[in-house]
Short mmCIF file of C-alpha atoms in Angstrom, two decimals:
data_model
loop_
_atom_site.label_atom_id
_atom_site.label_comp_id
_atom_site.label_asym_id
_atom_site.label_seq_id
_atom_site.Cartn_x
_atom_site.Cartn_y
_atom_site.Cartn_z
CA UNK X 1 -12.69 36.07 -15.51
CA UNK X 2 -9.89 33.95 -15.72
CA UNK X 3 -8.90 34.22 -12.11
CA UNK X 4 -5.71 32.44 -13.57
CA UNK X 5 -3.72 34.49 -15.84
CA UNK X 6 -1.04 37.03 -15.42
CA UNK X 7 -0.89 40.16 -16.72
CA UNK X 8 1.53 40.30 -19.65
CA UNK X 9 3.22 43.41 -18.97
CA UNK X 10 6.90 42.13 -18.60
CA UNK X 11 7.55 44.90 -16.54
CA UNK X 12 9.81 45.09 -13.63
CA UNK X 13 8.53 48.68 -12.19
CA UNK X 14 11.24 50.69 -10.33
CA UNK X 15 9.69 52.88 -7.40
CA UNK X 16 6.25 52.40 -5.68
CA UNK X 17 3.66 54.63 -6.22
CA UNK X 18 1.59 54.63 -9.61
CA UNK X 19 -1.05 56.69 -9.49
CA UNK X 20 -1.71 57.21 -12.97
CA UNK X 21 -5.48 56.86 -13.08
CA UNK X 22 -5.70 55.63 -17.18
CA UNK X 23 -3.89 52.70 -16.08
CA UNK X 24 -6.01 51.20 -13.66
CA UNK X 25 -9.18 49.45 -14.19
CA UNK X 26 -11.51 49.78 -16.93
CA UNK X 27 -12.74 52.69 -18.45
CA UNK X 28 -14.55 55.12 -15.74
CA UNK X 29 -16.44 58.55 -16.07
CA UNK X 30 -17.76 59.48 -19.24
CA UNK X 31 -19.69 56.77 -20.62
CA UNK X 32 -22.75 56.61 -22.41
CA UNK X 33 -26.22 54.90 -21.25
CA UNK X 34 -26.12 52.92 -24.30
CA UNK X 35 -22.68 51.80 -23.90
CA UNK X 36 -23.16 50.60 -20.79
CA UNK X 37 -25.95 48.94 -20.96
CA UNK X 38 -24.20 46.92 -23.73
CA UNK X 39 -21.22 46.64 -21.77
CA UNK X 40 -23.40 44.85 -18.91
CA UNK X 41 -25.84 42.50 -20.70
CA UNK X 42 -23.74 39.55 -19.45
CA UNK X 43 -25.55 40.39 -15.99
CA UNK X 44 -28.06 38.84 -17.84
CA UNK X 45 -26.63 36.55 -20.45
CA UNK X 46 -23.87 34.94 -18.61
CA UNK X 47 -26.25 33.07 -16.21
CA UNK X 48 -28.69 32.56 -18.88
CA UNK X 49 -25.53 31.07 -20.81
CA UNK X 50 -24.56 28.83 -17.73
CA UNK X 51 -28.13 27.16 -18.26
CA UNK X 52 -28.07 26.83 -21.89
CA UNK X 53 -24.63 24.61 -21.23
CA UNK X 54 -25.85 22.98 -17.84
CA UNK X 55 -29.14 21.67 -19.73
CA UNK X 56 -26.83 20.90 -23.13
CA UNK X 57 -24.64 18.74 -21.28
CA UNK X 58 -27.83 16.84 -19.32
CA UNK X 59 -30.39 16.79 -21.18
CA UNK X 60 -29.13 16.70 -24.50
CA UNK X 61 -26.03 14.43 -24.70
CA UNK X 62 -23.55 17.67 -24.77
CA UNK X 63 -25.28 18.55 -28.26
CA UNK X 64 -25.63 22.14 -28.77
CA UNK X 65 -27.56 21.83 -31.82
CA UNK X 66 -30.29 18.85 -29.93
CA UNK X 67 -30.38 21.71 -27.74
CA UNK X 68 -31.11 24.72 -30.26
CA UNK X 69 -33.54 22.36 -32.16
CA UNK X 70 -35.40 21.64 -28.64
CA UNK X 71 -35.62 25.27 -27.88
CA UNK X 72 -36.99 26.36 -31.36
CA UNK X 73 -39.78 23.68 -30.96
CA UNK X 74 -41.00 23.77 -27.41
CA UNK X 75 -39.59 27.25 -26.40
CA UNK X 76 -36.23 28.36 -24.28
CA UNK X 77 -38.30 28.86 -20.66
CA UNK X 78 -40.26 25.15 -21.06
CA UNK X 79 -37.07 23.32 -21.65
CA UNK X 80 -35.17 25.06 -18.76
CA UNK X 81 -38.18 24.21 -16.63
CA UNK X 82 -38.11 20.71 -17.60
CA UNK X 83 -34.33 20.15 -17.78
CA UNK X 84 -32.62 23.26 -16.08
CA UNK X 85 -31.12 23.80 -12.56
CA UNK X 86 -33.63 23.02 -10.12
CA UNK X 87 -32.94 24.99 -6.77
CA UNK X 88 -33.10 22.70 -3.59
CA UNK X 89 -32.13 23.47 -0.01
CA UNK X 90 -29.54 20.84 -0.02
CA UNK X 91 -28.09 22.86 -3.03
CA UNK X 92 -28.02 26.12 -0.84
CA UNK X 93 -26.64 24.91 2.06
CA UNK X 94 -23.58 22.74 0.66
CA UNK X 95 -22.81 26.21 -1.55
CA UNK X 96 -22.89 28.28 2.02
CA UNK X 97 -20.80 25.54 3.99
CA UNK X 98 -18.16 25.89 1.41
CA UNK X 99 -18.36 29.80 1.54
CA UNK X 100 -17.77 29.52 5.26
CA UNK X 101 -15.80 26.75 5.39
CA UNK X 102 -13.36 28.43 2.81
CA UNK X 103 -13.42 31.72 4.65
CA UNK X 104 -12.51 30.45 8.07
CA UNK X 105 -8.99 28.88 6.18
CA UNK X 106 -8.87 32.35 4.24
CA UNK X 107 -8.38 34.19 7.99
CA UNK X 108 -6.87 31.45 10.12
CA UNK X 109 -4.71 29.33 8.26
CA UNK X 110 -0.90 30.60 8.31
CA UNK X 111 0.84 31.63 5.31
CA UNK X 112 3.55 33.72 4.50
CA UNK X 113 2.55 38.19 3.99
CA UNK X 114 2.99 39.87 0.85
CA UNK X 115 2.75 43.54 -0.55
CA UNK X 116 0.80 43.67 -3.07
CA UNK X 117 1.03 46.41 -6.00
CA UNK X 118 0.68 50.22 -5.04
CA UNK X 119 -3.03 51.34 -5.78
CA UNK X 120 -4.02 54.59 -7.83
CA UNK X 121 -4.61 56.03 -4.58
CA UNK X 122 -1.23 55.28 -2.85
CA UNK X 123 -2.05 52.30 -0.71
CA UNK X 124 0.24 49.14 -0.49
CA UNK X 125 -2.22 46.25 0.78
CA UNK X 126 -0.95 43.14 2.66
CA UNK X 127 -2.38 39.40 1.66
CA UNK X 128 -1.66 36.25 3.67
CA UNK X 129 -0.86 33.81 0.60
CA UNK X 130 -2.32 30.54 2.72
CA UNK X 131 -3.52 29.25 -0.78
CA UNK X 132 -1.49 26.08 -1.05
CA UNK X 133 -2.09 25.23 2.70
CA UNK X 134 -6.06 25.92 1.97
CA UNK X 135 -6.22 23.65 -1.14
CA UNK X 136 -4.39 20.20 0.15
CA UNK X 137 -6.21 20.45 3.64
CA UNK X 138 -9.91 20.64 1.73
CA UNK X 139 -8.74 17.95 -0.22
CA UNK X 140 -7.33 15.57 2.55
CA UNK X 141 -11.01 16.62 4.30
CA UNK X 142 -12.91 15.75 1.30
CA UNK X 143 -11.18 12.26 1.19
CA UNK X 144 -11.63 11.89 4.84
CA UNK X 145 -15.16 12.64 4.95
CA UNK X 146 -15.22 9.90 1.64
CA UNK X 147 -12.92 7.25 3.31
CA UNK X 148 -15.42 7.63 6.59
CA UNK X 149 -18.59 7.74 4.38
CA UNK X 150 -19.69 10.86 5.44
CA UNK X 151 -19.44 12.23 2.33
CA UNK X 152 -20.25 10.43 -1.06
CA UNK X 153 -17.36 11.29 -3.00
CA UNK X 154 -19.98 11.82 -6.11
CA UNK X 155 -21.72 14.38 -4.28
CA UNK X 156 -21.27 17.37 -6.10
CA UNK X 157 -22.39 15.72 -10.02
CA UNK X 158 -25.05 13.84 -7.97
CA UNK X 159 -26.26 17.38 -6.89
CA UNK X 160 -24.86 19.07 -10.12
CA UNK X 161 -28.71 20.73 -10.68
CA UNK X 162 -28.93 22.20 -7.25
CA UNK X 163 -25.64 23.37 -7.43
CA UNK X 164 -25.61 25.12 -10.65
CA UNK X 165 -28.40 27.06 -9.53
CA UNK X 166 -27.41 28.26 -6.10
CA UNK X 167 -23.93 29.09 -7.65
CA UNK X 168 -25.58 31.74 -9.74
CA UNK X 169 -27.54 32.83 -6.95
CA UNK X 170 -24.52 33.50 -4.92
CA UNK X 171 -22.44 35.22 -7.69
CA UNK X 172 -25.41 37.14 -7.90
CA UNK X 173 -25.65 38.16 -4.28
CA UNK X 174 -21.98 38.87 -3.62
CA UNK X 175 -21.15 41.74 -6.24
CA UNK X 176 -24.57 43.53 -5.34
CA UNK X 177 -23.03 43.50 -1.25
CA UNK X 178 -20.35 44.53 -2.89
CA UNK X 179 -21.74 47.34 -5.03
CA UNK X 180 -23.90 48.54 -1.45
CA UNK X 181 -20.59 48.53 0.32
CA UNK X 182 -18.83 50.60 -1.83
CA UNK X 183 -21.43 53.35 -0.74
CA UNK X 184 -21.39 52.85 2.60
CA UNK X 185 -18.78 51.75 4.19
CA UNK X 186 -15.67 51.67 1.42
CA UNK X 187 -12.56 50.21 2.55
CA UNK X 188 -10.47 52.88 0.37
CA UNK X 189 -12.90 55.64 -1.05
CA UNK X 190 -9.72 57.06 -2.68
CA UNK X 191 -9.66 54.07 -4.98
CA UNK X 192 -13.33 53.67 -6.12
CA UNK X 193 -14.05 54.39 -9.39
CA UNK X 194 -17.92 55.20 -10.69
CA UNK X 195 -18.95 55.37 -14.28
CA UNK X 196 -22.15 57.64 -13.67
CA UNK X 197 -23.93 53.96 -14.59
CA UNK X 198 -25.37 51.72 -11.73
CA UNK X 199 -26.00 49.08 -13.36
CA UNK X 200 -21.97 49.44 -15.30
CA UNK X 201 -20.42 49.92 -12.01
CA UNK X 202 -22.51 46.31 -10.48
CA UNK X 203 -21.44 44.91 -13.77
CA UNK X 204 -17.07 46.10 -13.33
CA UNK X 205 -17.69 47.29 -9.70
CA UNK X 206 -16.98 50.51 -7.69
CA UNK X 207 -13.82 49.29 -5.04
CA UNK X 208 -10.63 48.15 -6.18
CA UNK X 209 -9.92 46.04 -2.94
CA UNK X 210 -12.96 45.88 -0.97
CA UNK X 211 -12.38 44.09 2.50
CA UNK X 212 -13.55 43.01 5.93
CA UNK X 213 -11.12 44.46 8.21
CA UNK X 214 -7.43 44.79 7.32
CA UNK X 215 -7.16 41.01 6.34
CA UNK X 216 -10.55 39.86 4.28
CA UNK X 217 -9.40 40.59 1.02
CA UNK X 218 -12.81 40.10 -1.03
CA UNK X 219 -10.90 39.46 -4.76
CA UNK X 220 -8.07 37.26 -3.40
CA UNK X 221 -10.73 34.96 -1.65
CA UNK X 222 -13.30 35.17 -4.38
CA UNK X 223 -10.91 34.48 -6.98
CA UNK X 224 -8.80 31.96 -5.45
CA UNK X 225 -10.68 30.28 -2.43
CA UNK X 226 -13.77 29.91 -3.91
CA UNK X 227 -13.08 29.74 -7.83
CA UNK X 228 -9.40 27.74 -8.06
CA UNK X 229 -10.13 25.80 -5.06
CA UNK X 230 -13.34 24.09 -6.51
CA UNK X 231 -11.79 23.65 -9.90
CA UNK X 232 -10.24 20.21 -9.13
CA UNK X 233 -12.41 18.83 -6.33
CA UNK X 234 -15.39 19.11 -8.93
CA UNK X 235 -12.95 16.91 -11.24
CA UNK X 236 -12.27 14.51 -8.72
CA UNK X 237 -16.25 13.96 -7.97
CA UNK X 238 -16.92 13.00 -11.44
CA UNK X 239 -13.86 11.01 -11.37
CA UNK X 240 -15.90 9.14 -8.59
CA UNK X 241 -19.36 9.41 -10.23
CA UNK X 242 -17.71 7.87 -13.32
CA UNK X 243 -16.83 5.06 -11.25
CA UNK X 244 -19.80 4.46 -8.99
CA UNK X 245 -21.80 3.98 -11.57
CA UNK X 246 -19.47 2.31 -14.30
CA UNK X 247 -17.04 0.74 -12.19
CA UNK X 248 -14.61 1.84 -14.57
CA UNK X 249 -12.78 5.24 -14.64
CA UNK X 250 -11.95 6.50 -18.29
CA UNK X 251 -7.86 7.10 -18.86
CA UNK X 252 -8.81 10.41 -20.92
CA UNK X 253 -10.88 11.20 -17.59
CA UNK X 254 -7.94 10.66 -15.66
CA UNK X 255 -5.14 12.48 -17.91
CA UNK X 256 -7.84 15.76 -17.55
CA UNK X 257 -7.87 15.38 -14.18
CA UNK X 258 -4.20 15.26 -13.55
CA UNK X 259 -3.24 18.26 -15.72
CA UNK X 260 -5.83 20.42 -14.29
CA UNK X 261 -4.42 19.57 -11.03
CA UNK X 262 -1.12 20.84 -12.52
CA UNK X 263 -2.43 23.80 -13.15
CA UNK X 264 -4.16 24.24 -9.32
CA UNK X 265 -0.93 23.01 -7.61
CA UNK X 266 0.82 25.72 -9.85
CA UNK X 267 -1.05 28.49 -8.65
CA UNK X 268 -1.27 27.87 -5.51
CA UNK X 269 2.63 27.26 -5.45
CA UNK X 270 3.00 30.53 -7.08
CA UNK X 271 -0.14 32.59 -5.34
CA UNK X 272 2.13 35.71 -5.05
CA UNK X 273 2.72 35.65 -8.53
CA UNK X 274 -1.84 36.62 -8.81
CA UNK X 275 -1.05 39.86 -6.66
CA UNK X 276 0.18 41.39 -10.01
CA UNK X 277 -2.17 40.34 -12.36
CA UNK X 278 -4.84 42.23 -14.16
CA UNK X 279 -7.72 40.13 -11.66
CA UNK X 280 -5.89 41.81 -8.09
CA UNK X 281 -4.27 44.94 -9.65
CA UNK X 282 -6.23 46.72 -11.89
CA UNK X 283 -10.12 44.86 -11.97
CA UNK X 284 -12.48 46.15 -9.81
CA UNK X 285 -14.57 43.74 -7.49
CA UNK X 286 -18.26 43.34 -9.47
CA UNK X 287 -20.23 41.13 -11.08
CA UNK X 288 -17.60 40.56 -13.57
CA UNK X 289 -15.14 39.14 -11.13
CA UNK X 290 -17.51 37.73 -8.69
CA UNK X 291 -19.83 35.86 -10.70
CA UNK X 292 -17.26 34.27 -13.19
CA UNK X 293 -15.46 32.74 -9.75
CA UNK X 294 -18.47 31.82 -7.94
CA UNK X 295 -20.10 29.94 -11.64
CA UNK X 296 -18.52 30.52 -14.52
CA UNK X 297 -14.72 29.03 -13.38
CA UNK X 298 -16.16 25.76 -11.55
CA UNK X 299 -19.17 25.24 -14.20
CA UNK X 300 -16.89 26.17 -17.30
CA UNK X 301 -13.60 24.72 -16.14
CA UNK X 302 -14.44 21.36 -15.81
CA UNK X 303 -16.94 20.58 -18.80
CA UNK X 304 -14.37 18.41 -19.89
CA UNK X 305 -14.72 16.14 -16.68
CA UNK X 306 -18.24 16.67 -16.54
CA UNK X 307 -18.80 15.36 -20.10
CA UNK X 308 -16.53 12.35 -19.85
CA UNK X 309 -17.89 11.57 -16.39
CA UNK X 310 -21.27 11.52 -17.69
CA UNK X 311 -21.28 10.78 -20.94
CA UNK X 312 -19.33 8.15 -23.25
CA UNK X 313 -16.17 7.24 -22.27
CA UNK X 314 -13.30 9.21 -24.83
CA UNK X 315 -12.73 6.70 -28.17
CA UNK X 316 -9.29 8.77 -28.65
CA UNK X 317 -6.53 6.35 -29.45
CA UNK X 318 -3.70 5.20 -26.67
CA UNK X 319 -1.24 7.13 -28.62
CA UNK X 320 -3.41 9.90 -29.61
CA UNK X 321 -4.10 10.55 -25.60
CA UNK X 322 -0.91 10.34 -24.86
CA UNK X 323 0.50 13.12 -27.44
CA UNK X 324 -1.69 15.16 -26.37
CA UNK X 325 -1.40 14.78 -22.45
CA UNK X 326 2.55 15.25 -23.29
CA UNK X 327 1.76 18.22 -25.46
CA UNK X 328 -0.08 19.38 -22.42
CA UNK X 329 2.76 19.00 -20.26
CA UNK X 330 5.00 20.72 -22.71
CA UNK X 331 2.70 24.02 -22.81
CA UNK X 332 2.72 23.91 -18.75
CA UNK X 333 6.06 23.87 -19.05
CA UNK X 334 6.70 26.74 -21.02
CA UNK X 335 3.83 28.47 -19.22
CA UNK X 336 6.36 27.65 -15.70
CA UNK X 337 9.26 28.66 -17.52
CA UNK X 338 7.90 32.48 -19.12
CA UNK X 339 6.05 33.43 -15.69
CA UNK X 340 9.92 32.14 -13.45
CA UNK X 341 11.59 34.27 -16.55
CA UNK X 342 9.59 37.70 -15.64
CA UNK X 343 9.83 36.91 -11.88
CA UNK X 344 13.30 36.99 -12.27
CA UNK X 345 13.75 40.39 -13.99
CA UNK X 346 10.85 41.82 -11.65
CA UNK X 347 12.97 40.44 -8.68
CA UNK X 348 16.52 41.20 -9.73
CA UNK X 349 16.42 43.50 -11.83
CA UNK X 350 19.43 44.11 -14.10
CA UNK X 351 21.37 41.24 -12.24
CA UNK X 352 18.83 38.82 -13.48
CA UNK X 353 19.99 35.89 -15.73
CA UNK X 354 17.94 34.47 -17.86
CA UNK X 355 18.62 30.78 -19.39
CA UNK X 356 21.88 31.68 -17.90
CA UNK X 357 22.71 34.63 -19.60
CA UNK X 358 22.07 38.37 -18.42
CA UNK X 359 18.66 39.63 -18.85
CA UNK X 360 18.20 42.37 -21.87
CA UNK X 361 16.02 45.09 -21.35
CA UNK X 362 14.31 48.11 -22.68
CA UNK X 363 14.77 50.90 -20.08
CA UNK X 364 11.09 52.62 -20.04
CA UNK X 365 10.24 55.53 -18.11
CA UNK X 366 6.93 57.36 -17.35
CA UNK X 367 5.35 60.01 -14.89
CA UNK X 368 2.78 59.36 -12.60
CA UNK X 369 -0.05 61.54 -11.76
CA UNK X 370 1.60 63.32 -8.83
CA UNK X 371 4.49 64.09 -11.03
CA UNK X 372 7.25 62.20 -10.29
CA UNK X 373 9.77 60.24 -13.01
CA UNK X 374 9.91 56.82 -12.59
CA UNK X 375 11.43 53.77 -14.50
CA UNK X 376 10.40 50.00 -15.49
CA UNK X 377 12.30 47.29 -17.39
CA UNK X 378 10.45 45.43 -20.42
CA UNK X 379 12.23 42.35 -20.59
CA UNK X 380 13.13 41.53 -24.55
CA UNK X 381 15.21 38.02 -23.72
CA UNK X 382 14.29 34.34 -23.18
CA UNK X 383 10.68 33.53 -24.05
CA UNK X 384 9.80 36.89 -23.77
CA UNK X 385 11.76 38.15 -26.98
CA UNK X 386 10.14 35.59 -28.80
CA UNK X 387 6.45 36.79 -27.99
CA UNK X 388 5.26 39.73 -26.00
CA UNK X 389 2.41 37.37 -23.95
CA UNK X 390 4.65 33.81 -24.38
CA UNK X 391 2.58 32.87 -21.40
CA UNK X 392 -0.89 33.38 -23.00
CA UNK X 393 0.48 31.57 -26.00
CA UNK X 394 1.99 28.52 -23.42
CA UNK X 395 -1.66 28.69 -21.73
CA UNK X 396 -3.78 28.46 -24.57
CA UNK X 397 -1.81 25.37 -26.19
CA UNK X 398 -2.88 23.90 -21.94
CA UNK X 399 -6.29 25.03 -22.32
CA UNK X 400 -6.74 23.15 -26.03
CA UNK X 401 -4.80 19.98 -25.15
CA UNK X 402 -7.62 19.94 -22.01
CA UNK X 403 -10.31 19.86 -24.51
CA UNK X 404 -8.53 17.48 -26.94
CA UNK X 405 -8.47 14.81 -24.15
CA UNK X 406 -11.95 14.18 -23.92
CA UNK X 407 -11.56 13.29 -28.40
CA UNK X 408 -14.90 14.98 -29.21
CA UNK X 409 -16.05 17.25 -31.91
CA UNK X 410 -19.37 18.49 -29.88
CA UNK X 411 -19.10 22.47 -29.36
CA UNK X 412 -19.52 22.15 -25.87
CA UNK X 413 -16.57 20.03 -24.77
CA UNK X 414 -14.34 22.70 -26.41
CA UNK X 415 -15.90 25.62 -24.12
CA UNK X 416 -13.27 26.15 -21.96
CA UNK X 417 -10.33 26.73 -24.49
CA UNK X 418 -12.85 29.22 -26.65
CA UNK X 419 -13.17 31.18 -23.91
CA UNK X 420 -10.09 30.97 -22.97
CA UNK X 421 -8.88 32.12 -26.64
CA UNK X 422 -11.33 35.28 -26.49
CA UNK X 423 -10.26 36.47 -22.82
CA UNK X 424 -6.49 36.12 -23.37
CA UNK X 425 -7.00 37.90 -27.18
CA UNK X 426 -9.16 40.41 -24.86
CA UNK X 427 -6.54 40.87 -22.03
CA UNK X 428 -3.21 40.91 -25.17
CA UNK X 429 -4.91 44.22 -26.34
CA UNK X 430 -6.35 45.55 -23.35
CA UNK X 431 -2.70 45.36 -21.53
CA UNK X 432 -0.57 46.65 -24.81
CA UNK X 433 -2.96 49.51 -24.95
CA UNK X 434 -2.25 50.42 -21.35
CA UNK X 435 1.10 49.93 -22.15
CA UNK X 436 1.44 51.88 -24.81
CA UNK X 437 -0.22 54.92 -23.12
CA UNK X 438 2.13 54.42 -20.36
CA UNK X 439 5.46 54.06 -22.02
CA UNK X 440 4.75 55.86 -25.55
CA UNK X 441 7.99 55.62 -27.98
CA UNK X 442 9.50 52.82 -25.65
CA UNK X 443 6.79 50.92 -25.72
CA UNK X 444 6.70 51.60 -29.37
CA UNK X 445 10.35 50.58 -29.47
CA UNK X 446 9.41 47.14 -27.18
CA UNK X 447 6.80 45.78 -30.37
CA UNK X 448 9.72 46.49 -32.83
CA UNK X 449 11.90 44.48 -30.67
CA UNK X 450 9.53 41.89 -30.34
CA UNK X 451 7.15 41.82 -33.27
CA UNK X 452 4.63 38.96 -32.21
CA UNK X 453 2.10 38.85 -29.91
CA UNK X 454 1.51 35.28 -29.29
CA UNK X 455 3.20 33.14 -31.91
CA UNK X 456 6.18 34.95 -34.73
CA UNK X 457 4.64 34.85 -38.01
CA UNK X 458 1.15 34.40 -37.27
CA UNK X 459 0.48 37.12 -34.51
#
């Protein structure tokens, strides 16, 4: 669920119809009942999980192990009674405002149309990208509504419990409308895919694109209205929490806050750049998408603001913070510089330069379901011939120097970048095994070009 990251295919796909149903999506007809029931215990686990860290970080000073040894002596359900998200109206209603609020800048709010990637089925949707325009206007409201004192500013940790729960609740809610939907009223029945498992297809969902109308796209606004947009306004309400009630606001608290904003700004700036990403063009909308943006981004995310803005301030050196808020910088940069690089060769083509020389390329071609020959271009020049997923590599280094900021050793403040690590390992193979079924020999050819995954000489 990193409604974040693209897919690393470094392709730059000549002709507009793939219909080739093994690349899309995850693995359909033909599964067990024991498989997927594995495949789906994070129905259960994940929001169990978002409790365990919710009461870690509350009750239990961010100490997994206070936690564990708490659990083992009084019992897992008496300690999440006691310490655990606690539902409250307030909660409900601030998590359906936002909902609402977000949706009515998701339709109205101008922004420039863009074609998404063809579908297995044929069809070319249209998104308005209004993501940038959406993100500074909620946050020029937010301070407004602060500056008026209409809002407290600290709202969201002060309400943290409430929150938490009513998240789940919703992320809970949305993928079974979703799963219903895809029954009744599909908005492409061409492009659903069932498993012959319910509770499989809930978990990875039945519709590619499900929508309201021609416009409501429910993965672009899930993903990026309600997950990215949330990200940084929860870090600037501990930012304020920190202060209200220490008068003082941490530097390492600050440096956290500033490169996750980085990160927001950046894809916002670059929204058309999600349309081809594993999330928009090959997921389909379930539980797995819809829960991880409605809980797991804005509760995972931001640990490391919610730990500093609750906890001890960060005893990291001066110098220490700032290496690693530089180092930061440096892996955004290169994370800028790969995903410009393959927007480049995706836009131009063989005219593309990259680092002011002409793009090189491995000329790859494949045949769709319906038949026909087409070509795409792996790109084997400028960050990309030094690692097949440079940007995964470039994000990771982000997601660690995050973590770093906060200068603890606890398990929890490092969260983020561990799951980080095991999605973007996850999403490395599961693209280069598409990839490989796609483009056989050539893609065969592409590895021995470009021999490292993420770093040359370690993998």
């Amino acid at each position: 669920m990193d409604t974040r990251t693209a897919t690393s295919s470094l392709t730059s796909t000549v002709g507009d119809n793939l219909k080739a149903k093994v690349l899309w999506g995850r693995t359909g007809a033909g599964r067990s009942g024991l498989r997927s029931l594995i495949a789906s215990t994070p129905v259960i686990l994940a929001p169990l999980a978002s409790i365990t860290t919710f009461t870690t970080l509350t009750a239990f000073d961010g100490s997994f192990s206070a936690y564990i040894a708490a659990v083992a002596d009084q019992g897992f359900w008496k300690i999440t009674a006691r310490h655990g998200p606690h539902l409250t109206w307030q909660g409900v209603a601030a998590v359906a405002c936002w909902v609402v609020f977000q949706a009515l800048l998701f339709l109205y709010l101008p922004g420039p149309l863009r074609k998404g990637q063809p579908t297995p089925a044929g069809h070319v949707l249209t998104y308005r990208l209004n993501g940038m325009n959406s993100w500074v206007l909620t946050h020029i409201i937010y301070f407004v509504l602060g500056w008026t004192g209409l809002l407290d500013l600290a709202f969201i940790p002060r309400n943290w419990s409430s929150l938490i729960a009513a998240m789940n609740i919703a992320g809970l809610l949305a993928p079974a409308f979703a799963f219903v939907k895809a029954y009744t009223s599909p908005t492409h029945p061409d492009d659903r895919k069932f498993s012959g498992s319910s509770i499989y297809d809930f978990y990875m969902g039945i519709e590619l694109n499900p929508r309201f109308g021609t416009d409501f796209d429910f993965k672009l606004f899930t993903n990026g209205h309600l997950g990215m947009m949330v990200w940084t306004l929860i870090d600037l309400s501990f930012v304020a929490y920190q202060y209200e009630t220490r008068q003082v606001i941490d530097p390492a608290l600050i440096l956290v806050t500033v490169l996750q904003f980085i990160y927001a700004a950046d894809f916002f700036a670059n929204e058309a750049w999600y349309l081809s990403t594993i999330d928009i063009a090959h997921d389909h909308y379930g539980f797995y998408l819809s829960w991880g943006c409605f809980c797991f981004l804005p509760t995972t995310y931001t640990i490391q603001a919610q730990y500093l803005g609750m906890h001890n301030s960060s005893d990291i050196s001066t110098l220490s913070l700032a290496a690693v808020f530089a180092l930061g910088l440096a892996a955004y940069a290169v994370f800028r510089s790969a995903n410009s690089q393959r927007h480049r060769a995706r836009l131009f083509g063989h005219d593309a330069l990259i680092s002011g020389k002409p793009a090189e390329f491995i000329t790859a071609s494949y045949t769709t379901a319906d038949g026909t020959r087409r070509e795409s271009l792996l790109l084997v020049s400028g960050w990309w011939g030094w690692s097949r997923h440079a940007n995964y590599t470039a994000d990771l280094v982000f997601s660690y120097c995050t973590c770093a900021l906060v200068g603890s050793t606890k398990v929890v403040v490092w969260t983020y970048a561990i799951w980080m690590t095991l999605i973007l390992v996850h999403r490395c193979l599961r693209d280069e095994k598409r990839l490989g079924d796609k483009y056989g020999d050539k893609w065969a050819e592409y590895c021995r070009r470009v021999p490292w995954r993420f770093v040359p000489g370690v993998w």
